[in-house]
C-alpha positions as CSV (number, residue, x, y, z in Angstrom):
1,M,-57.2,-61.5,-55.3
2,N,-56.4,-65.2,-53.9
3,A,-55.0,-67.4,-55.7
4,E,-58.2,-69.9,-55.8
5,K,-60.3,-66.6,-57.7
6,K,-57.2,-66.0,-60.3
7,K,-57.0,-69.9,-61.3
8,Q,-60.6,-69.4,-62.0
9,L,-60.5,-66.3,-63.8
10,I,-57.5,-67.6,-66.4
11,D,-59.7,-70.6,-67.0
12,T,-62.6,-68.7,-67.6
13,L,-60.5,-66.6,-70.0
14,K,-58.5,-69.5,-71.5
15,L,-62.0,-70.9,-72.2
16,Q,-62.9,-67.6,-73.9
17,G,-59.6,-67.7,-76.2
18,R,-58.8,-64.4,-74.3
19,I,-55.6,-65.7,-72.6
20,D,-52.5,-68.0,-72.9
21,D,-50.7,-70.0,-70.7
22,R,-48.6,-67.2,-69.3
23,G,-51.9,-66.0,-67.8
24,I,-51.1,-62.3,-67.8
25,F,-54.1,-59.8,-67.1
26,V,-54.7,-56.7,-65.4
27,F,-57.7,-55.0,-64.2
28,N,-57.8,-51.2,-65.1
29,N,-59.6,-48.2,-65.4
30,A,-60.4,-47.4,-69.3
31,K,-60.4,-43.7,-69.7
32,A,-61.4,-43.3,-73.0
33,L,-62.3,-46.3,-75.8
34,P,-64.2,-46.1,-79.4
35,G,-67.9,-45.1,-78.4
36,G,-67.3,-43.7,-75.5
37,V,-67.1,-46.4,-73.2
38,Y,-64.8,-45.8,-70.1
39,G,-64.6,-47.7,-66.5
40,M,-63.6,-50.8,-65.3
41,I,-62.1,-53.3,-67.8
42,L,-59.8,-56.5,-67.9
43,V,-56.7,-56.4,-70.0
44,S,-55.4,-60.2,-71.2
45,I,-52.9,-61.3,-73.4
46,K,-53.0,-64.2,-75.9
47,D,-50.2,-64.8,-77.7
48,E,-49.7,-61.6,-79.9
49,T,-53.0,-60.1,-79.0
50,L,-54.5,-57.7,-76.1
51,Y,-58.3,-58.1,-75.2
52,L,-60.3,-55.7,-73.7
53,S,-63.2,-56.9,-71.8
54,D,-66.0,-55.6,-69.8
55,T,-65.8,-56.7,-66.0
56,D,-67.4,-55.5,-62.3
57,M,-66.0,-55.3,-59.2
58,S,-66.4,-58.7,-58.2
59,G,-64.2,-59.8,-61.2
60,Q,-66.7,-61.4,-63.3
61,V,-65.8,-61.1,-66.9
62,G,-68.4,-59.5,-69.6
63,E,-68.3,-58.9,-73.2
64,L,-65.0,-58.5,-75.3
65,L,-64.9,-54.6,-75.9
66,A,-61.8,-54.7,-78.4
67,E,-59.5,-57.3,-79.7
68,V,-56.3,-55.6,-80.6
69,P,-53.3,-57.3,-82.5
70,M,-50.2,-55.4,-80.5
71,N,-48.1,-55.4,-84.1
72,Q,-50.9,-53.0,-85.3
73,M,-51.2,-50.6,-82.5
74,K,-50.1,-46.9,-83.5
75,Q,-48.7,-44.1,-81.6
76,V,-48.3,-46.2,-78.4
77,K,-47.4,-44.2,-75.4
78,Y,-47.3,-45.3,-71.7
79,S,-46.1,-44.3,-68.5
80,N,-45.2,-46.5,-65.6
81,F,-44.9,-43.4,-63.1
82,P,-46.6,-44.6,-60.0
83,L,-48.7,-41.1,-59.8
84,N,-50.3,-41.4,-63.2
85,P,-49.9,-44.9,-65.1
86,Y,-51.1,-44.8,-68.6
87,L,-51.4,-46.5,-71.8
88,K,-52.2,-44.7,-75.1
89,F,-52.5,-45.9,-78.4
90,I,-54.7,-45.8,-81.7
91,Y,-55.7,-49.0,-83.5
92,Q,-57.9,-48.7,-86.7
93,G,-57.9,-44.9,-86.4
94,E,-59.6,-45.2,-83.0
95,T,-58.1,-44.0,-80.0
96,Y,-57.7,-46.0,-76.8
97,G,-56.9,-44.8,-73.2
98,L,-56.1,-46.8,-70.3
99,G,-54.7,-46.2,-67.1
100,G,-51.3,-48.2,-66.4
101,V,-51.1,-52.0,-67.4
102,G,-47.7,-52.6,-65.7
103,K,-44.5,-53.1,-66.9
104,E,-45.2,-56.8,-68.0
105,I,-47.8,-55.6,-70.6
106,N,-45.8,-52.7,-71.4
107,A,-42.5,-54.8,-72.2
108,L,-44.7,-57.1,-74.5
109,I,-46.1,-54.1,-76.2
110,D,-43.1,-52.8,-77.2
111,Q,-41.8,-56.0,-78.7
112,H,-44.4,-56.2,-80.9
113,T,-44.6,-52.1,-82.2
114,K,-41.0,-51.1,-82.0
């Protein structure tokens, strides 16, 4: 993603209240979300909340799928292993399974769940 496209995406997410000035986001493959949702999503962080948004291959931000306060995530498990990165957690009794979200997001989740 080029710098201009990245800036436009961050600006869109800021307008939607789904990202803060740190500009932390990653495109991800949701393996299992509540309601049977799966596929390409965008994971972003604002303050202490993880936002999961629908997206497409062009990077357009769609509907908000979940807003998860990191301090309310339970049974958090993740791996940064290159062959099988993942993030799994439970929020409000529902299981979330994502592809790897990267070390930066995992470190922030650690700060708020440990």
